[in-house]
Amino acid sequence: IFFSGMSALDVGGIPCLIREIYYAPPCPQEVAALFEVALTYHNTSHYEASVSTYLAAQDLWERELTGEYAESELPTPSPLPTEATIFLRLAMGSVFESAGVDEQALSQYLDAKNLALGQLPPKHPFIATVNSAIGTVYAHLAQFDLAADHFLKALDLREQVLGPKHVDTGLVLNNIGVCLHCLDRTADALQMYQRAHEVFKLHFALEHPR
């Protein structure tokens, strides 16, 4: 229920963003084990330990690809595949986001976006993912116009690549609805929520939290 002259923000009625889930690319078994540990730390709110473990996983993976690095004061380019580096940026950004350190989360996500735009094909799914991730941070910062712009970019690509009925497309539709809701564009928000609902009904049982 909203009161005349008051927005969703005024009455505490902020709807729920749905965050992205990031899947690690194929990697050595020891690295995968560290990713599992990092995720467990994240899910139990041990954020500093989670980031440290992701960095340890990155270091281990790089060493497995190249051997022990020779000591040098010069920066060494990472030998990791682009998708792996983007995953690590997204994963660590997600930890910072959970910790409420939005500026550091945004920095990680923007690094991921620059890598994706510079090194991946124009319709690679990661480009939509990083735009969606950036959108969530801007929404946390109450910059809903910027958030909606990034979600719309993600929606456009996902509709092209995954199709309009894919669950990840539904996620972005919901989040666009959240931004429009918080901008008091309730009719437009309702349309997005309805579209997201139709997608989720195809994939989830009625009791599913989405």
PDB file of C-alpha atoms in Angstrom:
ATOM      1  CA  ILE A   1       0.000   0.000   0.000  1.00  0.00           C
ATOM      2  CA  PHE A   2       1.454   3.348  -1.001  1.00  0.00           C
ATOM      3  CA  PHE A   3       0.387   6.692   0.366  1.00  0.00           C
ATOM      4  CA  SER A   4      -0.517   9.688  -1.756  1.00  0.00           C
ATOM      5  CA  GLY A   5       2.518  11.812  -2.540  1.00  0.00           C
ATOM      6  CA  MET A   6       4.955   9.176  -1.287  1.00  0.00           C
ATOM      7  CA  SER A   7       7.148   6.827  -3.275  1.00  0.00           C
ATOM      8  CA  ALA A   8       8.049   3.208  -2.704  1.00  0.00           C
ATOM      9  CA  LEU A   9      11.270   4.428  -1.099  1.00  0.00           C
ATOM     10  CA  ASP A  10       9.418   6.701   1.334  1.00  0.00           C
ATOM     11  CA  VAL A  11       7.359   3.878   2.818  1.00  0.00           C
ATOM     12  CA  GLY A  12      10.047   1.216   2.785  1.00  0.00           C
ATOM     13  CA  GLY A  13       8.371  -0.741   0.025  1.00  0.00           C
ATOM     14  CA  ILE A  14      11.510  -1.396  -2.036  1.00  0.00           C
ATOM     15  CA  PRO A  15      10.933  -4.538  -4.099  1.00  0.00           C
ATOM     16  CA  CYS A  16      13.511  -7.273  -4.362  1.00  0.00           C
ATOM     17  CA  LEU A  17      16.379  -7.343  -6.817  1.00  0.00           C
ATOM     18  CA  ILE A  18      17.449 -10.795  -7.970  1.00  0.00           C
ATOM     19  CA  ARG A  19      21.205 -11.129  -8.113  1.00  0.00           C
ATOM     20  CA  GLU A  20      23.138 -13.054 -10.720  1.00  0.00           C
ATOM     21  CA  ILE A  21      24.657 -16.472 -10.063  1.00  0.00           C
ATOM     22  CA  TYR A  22      28.181 -16.934 -11.388  1.00  0.00           C
ATOM     23  CA  TYR A  23      29.473 -20.308 -12.538  1.00  0.00           C
ATOM     24  CA  ALA A  24      33.185 -21.041 -12.617  1.00  0.00           C
ATOM     25  CA  PRO A  25      34.628 -22.086 -15.980  1.00  0.00           C
ATOM     26  CA  PRO A  26      36.434 -25.439 -16.297  1.00  0.00           C
ATOM     27  CA  CYS A  27      39.531 -25.344 -14.117  1.00  0.00           C
ATOM     28  CA  PRO A  28      42.012 -27.630 -12.321  1.00  0.00           C
ATOM     29  CA  GLN A  29      40.544 -29.679  -9.478  1.00  0.00           C
ATOM     30  CA  GLU A  30      42.584 -27.905  -6.810  1.00  0.00           C
ATOM     31  CA  VAL A  31      41.368 -24.524  -8.077  1.00  0.00           C
ATOM     32  CA  ALA A  32      37.756 -25.720  -8.147  1.00  0.00           C
ATOM     33  CA  ALA A  33      38.128 -26.809  -4.519  1.00  0.00           C
ATOM     34  CA  LEU A  34      39.284 -23.335  -3.549  1.00  0.00           C
ATOM     35  CA  PHE A  35      36.327 -21.818  -5.398  1.00  0.00           C
ATOM     36  CA  GLU A  36      34.027 -23.996  -3.285  1.00  0.00           C
ATOM     37  CA  VAL A  37      35.735 -22.808  -0.106  1.00  0.00           C
ATOM     38  CA  ALA A  38      35.483 -19.175  -1.218  1.00  0.00           C
ATOM     39  CA  LEU A  39      31.772 -19.601  -1.951  1.00  0.00           C
ATOM     40  CA  THR A  40      31.214 -21.165   1.468  1.00  0.00           C
ATOM     41  CA  TYR A  41      32.977 -18.229   3.126  1.00  0.00           C
ATOM     42  CA  HIS A  42      30.801 -15.856   1.090  1.00  0.00           C
ATOM     43  CA  ASN A  43      27.578 -17.630   2.019  1.00  0.00           C
ATOM     44  CA  THR A  44      28.514 -17.571   5.713  1.00  0.00           C
ATOM     45  CA  SER A  45      29.403 -13.843   5.660  1.00  0.00           C
ATOM     46  CA  HIS A  46      33.154 -14.357   6.012  1.00  0.00           C
ATOM     47  CA  TYR A  47      33.762 -11.847   3.266  1.00  0.00           C
ATOM     48  CA  GLU A  48      37.458 -11.095   3.792  1.00  0.00           C
ATOM     49  CA  ALA A  49      38.265 -14.806   3.846  1.00  0.00           C
ATOM     50  CA  SER A  50      36.202 -15.309   0.700  1.00  0.00           C
ATOM     51  CA  VAL A  51      38.092 -12.660  -1.267  1.00  0.00           C
ATOM     52  CA  SER A  52      41.435 -13.984  -0.004  1.00  0.00           C
ATOM     53  CA  THR A  53      40.486 -17.488  -1.123  1.00  0.00           C
ATOM     54  CA  TYR A  54      39.452 -16.317  -4.582  1.00  0.00           C
ATOM     55  CA  LEU A  55      42.821 -14.559  -4.895  1.00  0.00           C
ATOM     56  CA  ALA A  56      44.584 -17.736  -3.754  1.00  0.00           C
ATOM     57  CA  ALA A  57      42.660 -19.708  -6.370  1.00  0.00           C
ATOM     58  CA  GLN A  58      43.708 -17.226  -9.042  1.00  0.00           C
ATOM     59  CA  ASP A  59      47.351 -17.467  -7.981  1.00  0.00           C
ATOM     60  CA  LEU A  60      47.268 -21.272  -7.939  1.00  0.00           C
ATOM     61  CA  TRP A  61      45.647 -21.451 -11.358  1.00  0.00           C
ATOM     62  CA  GLU A  62      48.192 -19.062 -12.848  1.00  0.00           C
ATOM     63  CA  ARG A  63      51.046 -21.093 -11.391  1.00  0.00           C
ATOM     64  CA  GLU A  64      49.582 -24.311 -12.785  1.00  0.00           C
ATOM     65  CA  LEU A  65      49.532 -22.723 -16.233  1.00  0.00           C
ATOM     66  CA  THR A  66      52.996 -21.182 -16.197  1.00  0.00           C
ATOM     67  CA  GLY A  67      54.972 -22.721 -13.342  1.00  0.00           C
ATOM     68  CA  GLU A  68      56.420 -20.718 -10.486  1.00  0.00           C
ATOM     69  CA  TYR A  69      56.837 -17.101 -11.452  1.00  0.00           C
ATOM     70  CA  ALA A  70      60.362 -15.784 -11.466  1.00  0.00           C
ATOM     71  CA  GLU A  71      60.779 -12.945  -9.020  1.00  0.00           C
ATOM     72  CA  SER A  72      60.487  -9.687 -10.896  1.00  0.00           C
ATOM     73  CA  GLU A  73      59.455  -6.135 -10.160  1.00  0.00           C
ATOM     74  CA  LEU A  74      57.735  -5.963 -13.537  1.00  0.00           C
ATOM     75  CA  PRO A  75      54.004  -6.774 -13.703  1.00  0.00           C
ATOM     76  CA  THR A  76      53.290 -10.147 -15.292  1.00  0.00           C
ATOM     77  CA  PRO A  77      50.219 -10.479 -17.513  1.00  0.00           C
ATOM     78  CA  SER A  78      47.812 -13.108 -16.250  1.00  0.00           C
ATOM     79  CA  PRO A  79      47.883 -16.322 -18.305  1.00  0.00           C
ATOM     80  CA  LEU A  80      44.288 -17.134 -17.370  1.00  0.00           C
ATOM     81  CA  PRO A  81      41.629 -17.402 -20.088  1.00  0.00           C
ATOM     82  CA  THR A  82      39.522 -14.264 -20.384  1.00  0.00           C
ATOM     83  CA  GLU A  83      36.404 -16.059 -19.117  1.00  0.00           C
ATOM     84  CA  ALA A  84      38.282 -17.149 -15.999  1.00  0.00           C
ATOM     85  CA  THR A  85      39.472 -13.644 -15.202  1.00  0.00           C
ATOM     86  CA  ILE A  86      35.970 -12.263 -15.726  1.00  0.00           C
ATOM     87  CA  PHE A  87      34.522 -14.945 -13.449  1.00  0.00           C
ATOM     88  CA  LEU A  88      36.972 -14.019 -10.697  1.00  0.00           C
ATOM     89  CA  ARG A  89      36.103 -10.315 -11.018  1.00  0.00           C
ATOM     90  CA  LEU A  90      32.403 -11.131 -10.850  1.00  0.00           C
ATOM     91  CA  ALA A  91      32.812 -13.502  -7.916  1.00  0.00           C
ATOM     92  CA  MET A  92      34.870 -11.060  -5.861  1.00  0.00           C
ATOM     93  CA  GLY A  93      32.557  -8.211  -6.832  1.00  0.00           C
ATOM     94  CA  SER A  94      29.658 -10.261  -5.534  1.00  0.00           C
ATOM     95  CA  VAL A  95      31.427 -10.711  -2.200  1.00  0.00           C
ATOM     96  CA  PHE A  96      32.017  -6.964  -1.897  1.00  0.00           C
ATOM     97  CA  GLU A  97      28.385  -6.384  -2.851  1.00  0.00           C
ATOM     98  CA  SER A  98      27.210  -8.725  -0.078  1.00  0.00           C
ATOM     99  CA  ALA A  99      29.522  -6.929   2.354  1.00  0.00           C
ATOM    100  CA  GLY A 100      27.929  -3.596   1.413  1.00  0.00           C
ATOM    101  CA  VAL A 101      31.154  -2.250  -0.093  1.00  0.00           C
ATOM    102  CA  ASP A 102      29.469  -1.113  -3.289  1.00  0.00           C
ATOM    103  CA  GLU A 103      32.355   0.988  -4.596  1.00  0.00           C
ATOM    104  CA  GLN A 104      34.720  -2.002  -4.567  1.00  0.00           C
ATOM    105  CA  ALA A 105      32.026  -4.216  -6.059  1.00  0.00           C
ATOM    106  CA  LEU A 106      31.499  -1.702  -8.857  1.00  0.00           C
ATOM    107  CA  SER A 107      35.242  -1.543  -9.513  1.00  0.00           C
ATOM    108  CA  GLN A 108      35.412  -5.328  -9.935  1.00  0.00           C
ATOM    109  CA  TYR A 109      32.355  -5.375 -12.190  1.00  0.00           C
ATOM    110  CA  LEU A 110      33.651  -2.535 -14.373  1.00  0.00           C
ATOM    111  CA  ASP A 111      36.963  -4.377 -14.790  1.00  0.00           C
ATOM    112  CA  ALA A 112      34.965  -7.436 -15.852  1.00  0.00           C
ATOM    113  CA  LYS A 113      32.967  -5.355 -18.314  1.00  0.00           C
ATOM    114  CA  ASN A 114      36.094  -3.865 -19.883  1.00  0.00           C
ATOM    115  CA  LEU A 115      37.556  -7.348 -20.325  1.00  0.00           C
ATOM    116  CA  ALA A 116      34.320  -8.691 -21.785  1.00  0.00           C
ATOM    117  CA  LEU A 117      33.893  -5.840 -24.260  1.00  0.00           C
ATOM    118  CA  GLY A 118      37.547  -5.870 -25.258  1.00  0.00           C
ATOM    119  CA  GLN A 119      38.198  -9.594 -25.570  1.00  0.00           C
ATOM    120  CA  LEU A 120      34.934 -11.486 -26.073  1.00  0.00           C
ATOM    121  CA  PRO A 121      32.577 -11.718 -29.079  1.00  0.00           C
ATOM    122  CA  PRO A 122      29.860  -9.016 -29.143  1.00  0.00           C
ATOM    123  CA  LYS A 123      27.083 -11.433 -28.144  1.00  0.00           C
ATOM    124  CA  HIS A 124      28.953 -13.406 -25.495  1.00  0.00           C
ATOM    125  CA  PRO A 125      26.665 -14.107 -22.484  1.00  0.00           C
ATOM    126  CA  PHE A 126      29.209 -12.607 -20.082  1.00  0.00           C
ATOM    127  CA  ILE A 127      28.527  -9.141 -21.547  1.00  0.00           C
ATOM    128  CA  ALA A 128      24.915  -9.369 -20.401  1.00  0.00           C
ATOM    129  CA  THR A 129      26.005 -10.757 -17.044  1.00  0.00           C
ATOM    130  CA  VAL A 130      28.404  -7.931 -16.259  1.00  0.00           C
ATOM    131  CA  ASN A 131      25.830  -5.313 -17.257  1.00  0.00           C
ATOM    132  CA  SER A 132      23.328  -6.951 -14.936  1.00  0.00           C
ATOM    133  CA  ALA A 133      25.880  -7.051 -12.104  1.00  0.00           C
ATOM    134  CA  ILE A 134      26.676  -3.362 -12.566  1.00  0.00           C
ATOM    135  CA  GLY A 135      22.963  -2.629 -12.544  1.00  0.00           C
ATOM    136  CA  THR A 136      22.531  -4.195  -9.099  1.00  0.00           C
ATOM    137  CA  VAL A 137      25.232  -1.989  -7.598  1.00  0.00           C
ATOM    138  CA  TYR A 138      23.774   1.182  -9.093  1.00  0.00           C
ATOM    139  CA  ALA A 139      20.399   0.132  -7.678  1.00  0.00           C
ATOM    140  CA  HIS A 140      21.960  -0.281  -4.219  1.00  0.00           C
ATOM    141  CA  LEU A 141      23.353   3.242  -4.624  1.00  0.00           C
ATOM    142  CA  ALA A 142      19.821   4.471  -5.496  1.00  0.00           C
ATOM    143  CA  GLN A 143      20.979   5.462  -8.991  1.00  0.00           C
ATOM    144  CA  PHE A 144      17.994   3.773 -10.542  1.00  0.00           C
ATOM    145  CA  ASP A 145      18.252   5.409 -13.972  1.00  0.00           C
ATOM    146  CA  LEU A 146      21.798   4.096 -14.394  1.00  0.00           C
ATOM    147  CA  ALA A 147      20.784   0.721 -13.021  1.00  0.00           C
ATOM    148  CA  ALA A 148      17.878   0.454 -15.462  1.00  0.00           C
ATOM    149  CA  ASP A 149      20.146   1.379 -18.388  1.00  0.00           C
ATOM    150  CA  HIS A 150      22.478  -1.514 -17.566  1.00  0.00           C
ATOM    151  CA  PHE A 151      19.639  -3.955 -16.995  1.00  0.00           C
ATOM    152  CA  LEU A 152      18.134  -2.950 -20.350  1.00  0.00           C
ATOM    153  CA  LYS A 153      21.449  -3.660 -22.083  1.00  0.00           C
ATOM    154  CA  ALA A 154      21.508  -7.069 -20.424  1.00  0.00           C
ATOM    155  CA  LEU A 155      17.886  -7.693 -21.431  1.00  0.00           C
ATOM    156  CA  ASP A 156      18.505  -6.836 -25.069  1.00  0.00           C
ATOM    157  CA  LEU A 157      21.419  -9.255 -25.330  1.00  0.00           C
ATOM    158  CA  ARG A 158      19.723 -12.042 -23.389  1.00  0.00           C
ATOM    159  CA  GLU A 159      16.600 -11.868 -25.523  1.00  0.00           C
ATOM    160  CA  GLN A 160      18.796 -12.208 -28.602  1.00  0.00           C
ATOM    161  CA  VAL A 161      21.063 -14.959 -27.291  1.00  0.00           C
ATOM    162  CA  LEU A 162      18.985 -16.878 -24.740  1.00  0.00           C
ATOM    163  CA  GLY A 163      15.462 -16.009 -25.842  1.00  0.00           C
ATOM    164  CA  PRO A 164      12.619 -14.145 -24.115  1.00  0.00           C
ATOM    165  CA  LYS A 165      11.543 -17.126 -21.996  1.00  0.00           C
ATOM    166  CA  HIS A 166      14.923 -17.998 -20.463  1.00  0.00           C
ATOM    167  CA  VAL A 167      15.118 -17.739 -16.675  1.00  0.00           C
ATOM    168  CA  ASP A 168      18.072 -15.321 -16.870  1.00  0.00           C
ATOM    169  CA  THR A 169      15.979 -13.072 -19.096  1.00  0.00           C
ATOM    170  CA  GLY A 170      13.263 -13.177 -16.442  1.00  0.00           C
ATOM    171  CA  LEU A 171      15.790 -12.134 -13.797  1.00  0.00           C
ATOM    172  CA  VAL A 172      16.640  -8.975 -15.712  1.00  0.00           C
ATOM    173  CA  LEU A 173      12.968  -8.213 -16.391  1.00  0.00           C
ATOM    174  CA  ASN A 174      12.328  -8.347 -12.647  1.00  0.00           C
ATOM    175  CA  ASN A 175      15.244  -6.036 -11.912  1.00  0.00           C
ATOM    176  CA  ILE A 176      14.139  -3.508 -14.515  1.00  0.00           C
ATOM    177  CA  GLY A 177      10.767  -3.586 -12.792  1.00  0.00           C
ATOM    178  CA  VAL A 178      12.448  -2.833  -9.462  1.00  0.00           C
ATOM    179  CA  CYS A 179      14.195   0.221 -10.916  1.00  0.00           C
ATOM    180  CA  LEU A 180      11.021   1.530 -12.536  1.00  0.00           C
ATOM    181  CA  HIS A 181       9.136   0.893  -9.296  1.00  0.00           C
ATOM    182  CA  CYS A 182      11.654   2.955  -7.332  1.00  0.00           C
ATOM    183  CA  LEU A 183      11.387   5.721  -9.952  1.00  0.00           C
ATOM    184  CA  ASP A 184       7.611   5.762  -9.321  1.00  0.00           C
ATOM    185  CA  ARG A 185       6.921   4.492 -12.837  1.00  0.00           C
ATOM    186  CA  THR A 186       4.513   1.962 -11.415  1.00  0.00           C
ATOM    187  CA  ALA A 187       2.623   1.114 -14.606  1.00  0.00           C
ATOM    188  CA  ASP A 188       5.863   0.348 -16.455  1.00  0.00           C
ATOM    189  CA  ALA A 189       7.180  -1.562 -13.440  1.00  0.00           C
ATOM    190  CA  LEU A 190       4.040  -3.679 -13.304  1.00  0.00           C
ATOM    191  CA  GLN A 191       4.459  -4.611 -16.958  1.00  0.00           C
ATOM    192  CA  MET A 192       8.013  -5.798 -16.297  1.00  0.00           C
ATOM    193  CA  TYR A 193       6.990  -7.741 -13.196  1.00  0.00           C
ATOM    194  CA  GLN A 194       4.242  -9.458 -15.165  1.00  0.00           C
ATOM    195  CA  ARG A 195       6.668 -10.433 -17.922  1.00  0.00           C
ATOM    196  CA  ALA A 196       9.147 -11.756 -15.339  1.00  0.00           C
ATOM    197  CA  HIS A 197       6.363 -13.679 -13.618  1.00  0.00           C
ATOM    198  CA  GLU A 198       5.357 -15.354 -16.860  1.00  0.00           C
ATOM    199  CA  VAL A 199       8.944 -16.471 -17.426  1.00  0.00           C
ATOM    200  CA  PHE A 200       9.405 -17.756 -13.873  1.00  0.00           C
ATOM    201  CA  LYS A 201       6.161 -19.740 -14.030  1.00  0.00           C
ATOM    202  CA  LEU A 202       7.700 -21.738 -16.871  1.00  0.00           C
ATOM    203  CA  HIS A 203      10.707 -22.745 -14.783  1.00  0.00           C
ATOM    204  CA  PHE A 204       9.790 -22.802 -11.099  1.00  0.00           C
ATOM    205  CA  ALA A 205       7.198 -24.399  -8.852  1.00  0.00           C
ATOM    206  CA  LEU A 206       4.748 -22.041  -7.157  1.00  0.00           C
ATOM    207  CA  GLU A 207       6.574 -22.263  -3.831  1.00  0.00           C
ATOM    208  CA  HIS A 208       9.931 -21.222  -5.332  1.00  0.00           C
ATOM    209  CA  PRO A 209      11.197 -17.935  -3.804  1.00  0.00           C
ATOM    210  CA  ARG A 210      11.591 -16.279  -7.207  1.00  0.00           C
TER     211      ARG A 210
END
